Coordinates of C-alpha atoms in Angstrom, one line a residue:
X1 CA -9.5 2.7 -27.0
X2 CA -13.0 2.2 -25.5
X3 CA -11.4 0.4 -22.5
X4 CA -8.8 -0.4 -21.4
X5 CA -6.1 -2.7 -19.0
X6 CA -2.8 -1.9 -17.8
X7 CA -1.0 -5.3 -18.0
X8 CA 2.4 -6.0 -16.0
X9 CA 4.7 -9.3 -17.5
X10 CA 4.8 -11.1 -13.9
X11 CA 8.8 -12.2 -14.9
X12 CA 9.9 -8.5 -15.2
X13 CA 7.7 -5.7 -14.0
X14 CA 9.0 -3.3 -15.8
X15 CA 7.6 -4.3 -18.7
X16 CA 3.9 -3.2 -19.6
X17 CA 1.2 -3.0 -22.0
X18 CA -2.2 -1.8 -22.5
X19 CA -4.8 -4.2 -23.5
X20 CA -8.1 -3.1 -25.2
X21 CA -11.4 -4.1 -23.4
X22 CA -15.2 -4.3 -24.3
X23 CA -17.2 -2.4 -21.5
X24 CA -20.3 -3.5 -23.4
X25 CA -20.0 -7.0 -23.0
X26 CA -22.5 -9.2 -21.6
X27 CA -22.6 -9.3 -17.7
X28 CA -23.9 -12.5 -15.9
X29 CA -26.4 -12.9 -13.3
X30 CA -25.0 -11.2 -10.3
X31 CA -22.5 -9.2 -12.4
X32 CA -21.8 -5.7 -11.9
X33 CA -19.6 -3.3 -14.6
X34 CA -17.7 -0.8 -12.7
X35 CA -15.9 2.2 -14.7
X36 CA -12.9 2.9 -12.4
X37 CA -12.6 6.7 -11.5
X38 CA -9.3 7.6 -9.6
X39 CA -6.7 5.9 -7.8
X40 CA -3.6 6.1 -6.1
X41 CA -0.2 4.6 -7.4
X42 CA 2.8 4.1 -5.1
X43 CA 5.2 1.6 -4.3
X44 CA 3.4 -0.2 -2.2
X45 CA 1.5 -1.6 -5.1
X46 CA 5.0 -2.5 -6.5
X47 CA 5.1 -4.4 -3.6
X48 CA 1.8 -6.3 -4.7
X49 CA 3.6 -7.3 -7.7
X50 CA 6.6 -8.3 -6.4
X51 CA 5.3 -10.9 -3.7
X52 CA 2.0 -11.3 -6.0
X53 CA 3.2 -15.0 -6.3
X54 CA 3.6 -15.8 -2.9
X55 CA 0.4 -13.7 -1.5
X56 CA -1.7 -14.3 -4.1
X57 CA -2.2 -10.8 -5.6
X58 CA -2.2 -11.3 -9.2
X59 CA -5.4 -13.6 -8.5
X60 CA -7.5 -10.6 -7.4
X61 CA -7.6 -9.8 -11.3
X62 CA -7.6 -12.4 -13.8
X63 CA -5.0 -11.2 -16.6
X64 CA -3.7 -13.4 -19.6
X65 CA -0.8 -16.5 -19.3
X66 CA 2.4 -14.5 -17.6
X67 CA 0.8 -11.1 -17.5
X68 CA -0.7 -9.5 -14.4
X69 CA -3.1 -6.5 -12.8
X70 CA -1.9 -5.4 -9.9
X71 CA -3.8 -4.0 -7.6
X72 CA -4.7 0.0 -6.7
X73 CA -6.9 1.6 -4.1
X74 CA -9.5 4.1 -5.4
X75 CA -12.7 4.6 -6.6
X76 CA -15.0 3.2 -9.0
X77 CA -19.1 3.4 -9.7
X78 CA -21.6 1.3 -11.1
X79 CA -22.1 1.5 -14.6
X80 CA -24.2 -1.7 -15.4
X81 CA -25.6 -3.9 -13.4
X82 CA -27.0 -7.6 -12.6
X83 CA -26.4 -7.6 -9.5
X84 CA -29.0 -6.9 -6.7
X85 CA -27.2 -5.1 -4.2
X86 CA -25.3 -3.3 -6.4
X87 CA -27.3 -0.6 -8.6
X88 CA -26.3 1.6 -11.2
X89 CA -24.6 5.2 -9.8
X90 CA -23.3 2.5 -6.3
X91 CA -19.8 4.6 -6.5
X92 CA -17.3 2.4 -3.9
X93 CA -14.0 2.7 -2.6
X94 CA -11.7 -0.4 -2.4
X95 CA -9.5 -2.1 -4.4
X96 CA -9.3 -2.2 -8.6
X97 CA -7.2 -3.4 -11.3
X98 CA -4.9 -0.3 -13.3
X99 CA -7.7 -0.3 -15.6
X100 CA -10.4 2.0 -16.7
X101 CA -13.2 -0.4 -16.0
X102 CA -13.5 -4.1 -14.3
X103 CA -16.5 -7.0 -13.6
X104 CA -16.9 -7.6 -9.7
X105 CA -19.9 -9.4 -8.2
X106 CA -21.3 -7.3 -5.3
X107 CA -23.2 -8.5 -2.3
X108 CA -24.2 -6.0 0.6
X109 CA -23.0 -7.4 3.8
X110 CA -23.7 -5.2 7.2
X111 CA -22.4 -1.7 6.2
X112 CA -20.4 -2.3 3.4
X113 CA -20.0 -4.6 0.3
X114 CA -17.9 -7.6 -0.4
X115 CA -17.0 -9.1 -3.8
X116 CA -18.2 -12.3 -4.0
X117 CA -16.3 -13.8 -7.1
X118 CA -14.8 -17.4 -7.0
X119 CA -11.4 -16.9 -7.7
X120 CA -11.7 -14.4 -4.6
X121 CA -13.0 -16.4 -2.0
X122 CA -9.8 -18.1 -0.1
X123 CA -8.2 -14.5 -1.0
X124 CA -7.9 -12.4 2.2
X125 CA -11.0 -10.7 3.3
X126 CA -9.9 -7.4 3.5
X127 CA -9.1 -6.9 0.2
X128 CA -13.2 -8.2 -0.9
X129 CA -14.3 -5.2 1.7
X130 CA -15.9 -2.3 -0.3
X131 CA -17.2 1.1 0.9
X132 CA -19.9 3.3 -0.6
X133 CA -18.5 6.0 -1.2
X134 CA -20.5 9.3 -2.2
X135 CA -17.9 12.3 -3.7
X136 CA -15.8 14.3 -0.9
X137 CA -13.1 16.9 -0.9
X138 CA -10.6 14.3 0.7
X139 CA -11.0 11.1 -2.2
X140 CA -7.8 12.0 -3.3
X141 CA -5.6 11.9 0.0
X142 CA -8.1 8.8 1.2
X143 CA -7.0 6.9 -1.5
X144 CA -3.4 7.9 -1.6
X145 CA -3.2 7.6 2.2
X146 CA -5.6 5.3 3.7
X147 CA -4.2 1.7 2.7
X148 CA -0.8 2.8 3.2
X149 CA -1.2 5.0 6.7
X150 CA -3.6 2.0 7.5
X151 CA -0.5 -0.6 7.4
X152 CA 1.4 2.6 9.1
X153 CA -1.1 2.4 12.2
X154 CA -1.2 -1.2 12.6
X155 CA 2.7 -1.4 12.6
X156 CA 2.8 1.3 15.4
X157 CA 0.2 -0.4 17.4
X158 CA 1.7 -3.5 17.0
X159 CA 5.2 -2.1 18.0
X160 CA 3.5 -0.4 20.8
X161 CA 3.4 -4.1 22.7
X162 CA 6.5 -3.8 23.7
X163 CA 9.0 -1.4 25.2
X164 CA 10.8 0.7 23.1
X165 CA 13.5 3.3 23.3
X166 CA 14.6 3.6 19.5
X167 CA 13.0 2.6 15.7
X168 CA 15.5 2.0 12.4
X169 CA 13.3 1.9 9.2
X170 CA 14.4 1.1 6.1
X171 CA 13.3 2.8 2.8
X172 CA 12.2 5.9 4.7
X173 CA 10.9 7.9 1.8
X174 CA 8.1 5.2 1.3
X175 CA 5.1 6.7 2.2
X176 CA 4.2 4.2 5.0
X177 CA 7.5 4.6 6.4
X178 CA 6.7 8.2 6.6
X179 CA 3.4 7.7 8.8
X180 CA 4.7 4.9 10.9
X181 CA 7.6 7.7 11.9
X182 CA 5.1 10.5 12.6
X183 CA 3.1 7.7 15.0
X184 CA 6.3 6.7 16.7
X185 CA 7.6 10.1 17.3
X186 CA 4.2 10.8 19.0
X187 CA 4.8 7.9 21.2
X188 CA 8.3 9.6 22.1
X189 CA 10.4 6.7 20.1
X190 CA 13.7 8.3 18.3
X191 CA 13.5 7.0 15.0
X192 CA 16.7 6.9 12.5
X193 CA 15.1 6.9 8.7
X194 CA 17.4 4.6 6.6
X195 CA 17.4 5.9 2.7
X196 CA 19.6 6.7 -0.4
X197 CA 22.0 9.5 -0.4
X198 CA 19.5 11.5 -2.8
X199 CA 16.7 11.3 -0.2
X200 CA 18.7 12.5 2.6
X201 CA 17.8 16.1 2.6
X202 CA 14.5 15.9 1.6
X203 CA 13.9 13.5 4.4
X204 CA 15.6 15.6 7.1
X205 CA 13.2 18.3 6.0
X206 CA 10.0 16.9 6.3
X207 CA 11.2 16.9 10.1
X208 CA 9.6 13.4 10.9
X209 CA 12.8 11.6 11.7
X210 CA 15.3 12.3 14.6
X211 CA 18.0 11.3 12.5
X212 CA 18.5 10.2 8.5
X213 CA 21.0 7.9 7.8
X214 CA 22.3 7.0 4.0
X215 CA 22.5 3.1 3.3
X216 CA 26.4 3.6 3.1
X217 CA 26.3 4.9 6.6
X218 CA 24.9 2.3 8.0
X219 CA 28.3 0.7 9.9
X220 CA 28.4 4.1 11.8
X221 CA 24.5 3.5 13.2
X222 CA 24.2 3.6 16.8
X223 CA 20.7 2.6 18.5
X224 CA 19.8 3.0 22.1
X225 CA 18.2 -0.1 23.0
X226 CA 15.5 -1.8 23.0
X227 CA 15.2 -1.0 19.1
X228 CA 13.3 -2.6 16.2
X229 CA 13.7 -2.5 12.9
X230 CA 11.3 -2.4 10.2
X231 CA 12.3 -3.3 7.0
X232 CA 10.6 -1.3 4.1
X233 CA 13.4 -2.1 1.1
X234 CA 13.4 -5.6 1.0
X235 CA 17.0 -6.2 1.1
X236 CA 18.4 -8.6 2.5
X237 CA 22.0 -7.6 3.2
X238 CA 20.5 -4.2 4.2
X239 CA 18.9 -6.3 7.2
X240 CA 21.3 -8.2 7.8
X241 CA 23.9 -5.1 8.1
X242 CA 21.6 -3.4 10.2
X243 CA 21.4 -6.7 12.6
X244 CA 25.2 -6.5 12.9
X245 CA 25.7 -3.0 13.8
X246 CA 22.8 -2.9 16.2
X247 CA 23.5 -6.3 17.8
X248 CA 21.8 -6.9 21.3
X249 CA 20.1 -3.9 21.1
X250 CA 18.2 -4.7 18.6
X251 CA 15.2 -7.0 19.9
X252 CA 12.4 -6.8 17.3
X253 CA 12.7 -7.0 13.6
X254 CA 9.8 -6.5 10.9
X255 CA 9.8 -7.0 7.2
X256 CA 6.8 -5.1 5.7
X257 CA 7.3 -4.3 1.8
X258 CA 9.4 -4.5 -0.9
X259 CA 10.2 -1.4 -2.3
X260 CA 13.6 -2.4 -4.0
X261 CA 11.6 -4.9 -5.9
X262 CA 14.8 -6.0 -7.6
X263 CA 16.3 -7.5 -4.7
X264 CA 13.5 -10.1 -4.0
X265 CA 15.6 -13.0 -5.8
X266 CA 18.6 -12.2 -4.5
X267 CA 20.6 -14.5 -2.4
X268 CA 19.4 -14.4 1.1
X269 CA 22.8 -13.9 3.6
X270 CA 22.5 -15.4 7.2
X271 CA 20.8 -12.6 9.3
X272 CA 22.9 -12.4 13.2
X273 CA 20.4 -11.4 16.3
X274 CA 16.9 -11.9 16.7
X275 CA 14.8 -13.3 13.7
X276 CA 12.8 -11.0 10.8
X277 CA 9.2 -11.4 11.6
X278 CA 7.2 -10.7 8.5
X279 CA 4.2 -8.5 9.2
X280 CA 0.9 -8.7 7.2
X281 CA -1.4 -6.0 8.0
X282 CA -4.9 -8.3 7.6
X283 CA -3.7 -10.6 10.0
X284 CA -3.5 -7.6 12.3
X285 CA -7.0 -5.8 11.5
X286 CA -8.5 -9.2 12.2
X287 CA -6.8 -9.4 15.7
X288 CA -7.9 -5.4 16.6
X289 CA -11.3 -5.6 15.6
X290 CA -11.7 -8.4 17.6
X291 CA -9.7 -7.1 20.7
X292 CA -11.8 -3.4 20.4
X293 CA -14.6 -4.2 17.2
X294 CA -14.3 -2.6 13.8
X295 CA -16.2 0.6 14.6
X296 CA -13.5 1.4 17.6
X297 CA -10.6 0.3 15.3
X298 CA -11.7 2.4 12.3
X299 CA -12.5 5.9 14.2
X300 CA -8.8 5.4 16.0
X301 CA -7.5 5.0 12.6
X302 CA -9.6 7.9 11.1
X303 CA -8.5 9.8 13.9
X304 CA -4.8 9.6 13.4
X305 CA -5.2 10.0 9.6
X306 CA -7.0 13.1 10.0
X307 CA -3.9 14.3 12.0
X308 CA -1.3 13.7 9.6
X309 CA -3.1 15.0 6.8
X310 CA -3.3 18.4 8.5
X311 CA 0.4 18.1 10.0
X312 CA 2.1 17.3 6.9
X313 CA 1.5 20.0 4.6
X314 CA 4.8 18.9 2.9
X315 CA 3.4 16.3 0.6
X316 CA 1.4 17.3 -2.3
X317 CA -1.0 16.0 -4.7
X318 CA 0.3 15.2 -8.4
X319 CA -2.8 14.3 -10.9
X320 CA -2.4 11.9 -14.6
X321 CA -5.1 11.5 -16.7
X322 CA -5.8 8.5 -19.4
X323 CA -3.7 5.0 -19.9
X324 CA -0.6 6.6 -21.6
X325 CA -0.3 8.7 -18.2
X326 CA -0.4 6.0 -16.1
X327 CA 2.0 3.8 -18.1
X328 CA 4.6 6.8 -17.7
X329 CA 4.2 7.4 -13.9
X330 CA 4.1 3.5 -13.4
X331 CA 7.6 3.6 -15.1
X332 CA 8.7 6.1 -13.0
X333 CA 7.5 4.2 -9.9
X334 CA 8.9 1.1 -10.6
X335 CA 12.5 2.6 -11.1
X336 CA 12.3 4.3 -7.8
X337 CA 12.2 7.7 -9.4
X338 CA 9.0 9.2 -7.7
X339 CA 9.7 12.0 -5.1
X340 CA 8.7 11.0 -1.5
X341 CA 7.2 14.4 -0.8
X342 CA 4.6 14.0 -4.0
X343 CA 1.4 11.7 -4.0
X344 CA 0.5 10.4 -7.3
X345 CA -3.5 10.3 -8.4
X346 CA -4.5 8.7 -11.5
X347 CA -7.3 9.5 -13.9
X348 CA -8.4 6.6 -16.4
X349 CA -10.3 8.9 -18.1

């Protein structure tokens, strides 16, 4: 296979299949070929499928009727080009199909690049950002951990607005759940990880969360208020359980992800106490780099990554190689089987 796509049927995605490409195809004015070199899989990008309908995330990628590309963050260099700004060897880092290469259109603006691509233009502007990217010892855990520590920083910052004694977070073995705990706990917030029973352990060893509670256990919760809540899973009658059991203490409540994808069309119960807010992390970079500018807001960021990297040797680096690899692990991701102490890096090639 001289290239390749990982497609995923929007109705069920669970259910894949590799499509063959032609790298040497004709490129338009302005075109760039990109040969994708390593990215990070995890259930946020799940989460990119799951609500690709209503955010818009299957557009980034143009796929075939019913099928989809979600998206990954990672790395990927210029192979072929007809586009000004962007010459052959340009290696970036930003956001690419599960596929082992992909057509953008490049245009330089300020320090970095943006893709400039029709069906891209009323998609949000983040996700069009590209960095040059020259190799460095740390690609792998930058593109593991930056996107999702990034949403994990902006959710503490945002939390940080108002007084807060306690934090209740759903699907606590998600990665981002993991960094917005570390950040809390820095803060002095007591924060109560909410997972499955098979988690538990493992959770309580990574020593990020005062206490680790078992979905089951969640009628024996007890929060010292004010709490929030942020909801990682997706659930809905997890939410609303947690609502009931926390009742007036409980006076902020986020929904972030989706990582029990297979909940998203269940039936939505009546949610007691304050109303879910849904958080979307552009929305947030936009307000912070206008409140402090971009530079500001990315060495704070770069800052606090840095930190948990070196305070978390507990998570390691797993490495796949070639499409039939990443079909496998994206199996494994979408069933929930993926440890939460394990980082997964894929290969194309």
């Amino acid at each position: 296979m001289r290239g390749w796509d990982l497609l995923v049927d929007r109705g069920d995605l669970t259910k894949t299949a590799l499509a063959e490409t032609d790298p040497d195809a004709a490129l338009a004015p302005g075109e760039a070929l990109l040969e994708v070199e390593s990215f990070a899989l995890t259930a946020n990008n799940v989460t990119y499928g799951a609500v690709g309908e209503q955010i818009g995330y299957w557009r980034f990628f143009p796929a075939p009727e019913g099928q989809g590309r979600i998206p990954v963050w990672g790395f990927a260099r210029v192979v072929r080009s007809k586009a000004p700004d962007a010459p052959e060897g340009l290696r970036l880092f930003g956001y690419w199909p599960m596929s082992s290469h992909t057509v953008a259109r490049l245009e330089r603006r300020g320090d970095g690049y943006v893709e400039t691509s029709a069906h891209r233009a009323e998609l949000p502007p983040t996700y069009n950002a590209y960095q040059a990217a020259p190799p460095a010892s740390d690609d792998d855990w930058r593109a593991l951990l930056r996107p999702l520590f990034m949403t994990s920083f902006l959710l503490d910052d945002q939390l940080s607005d108002t007084p807060l004694k306690t934090l209740v977070l759903s699907s606590a073995s998600s990665k981002t759940a993991l960094g917005l705990a570390w950040l809390a706990r820095r803060r002095g917030v007591r924060v109560v990880g909410l997972t499955s029973p098979d988690h538990v352990a493992l959770l309580e060893g990574t020593g990020l969360y005062d206490d680790v509670v078992a979905y089951a256990d969640i009628p024996a919760l007890k929060a010292e208020g004010p709490a929030a809540y942020v909801d990682f899973a997706g659930r809905a009658a997890v939410t609303r359980d947690v609502h009931a059991v926390l009742g007036d203490a409980l006076t902020f409540s986020l929904g972030v992800g989706l990582t029990h994808w297979d909940a998203r069309a269940a039936p939505r119960p009546d949610i007691p106490g304050v109303t879910p807010v849904f958080f979307f992390a552009p929305d947030r970079i936009r307000q912070r780099a206008k409140d402090w500018g971009m530079a500001s807001l990315d060495a704070r960021f770069q800052a606090g990554l840095g930190d948990f990297i070196r305070e978390n040797a507990w998570l390691k680096l797993r490495h796949h190689t070639g499409p039939d690899a990443l079909r496998a692990l994206y199996a494994e991701v979408v069933a929930g089987r993926v440890r939460p102490d394990e980082g997964h890096i894929v290969r194309p090639a």
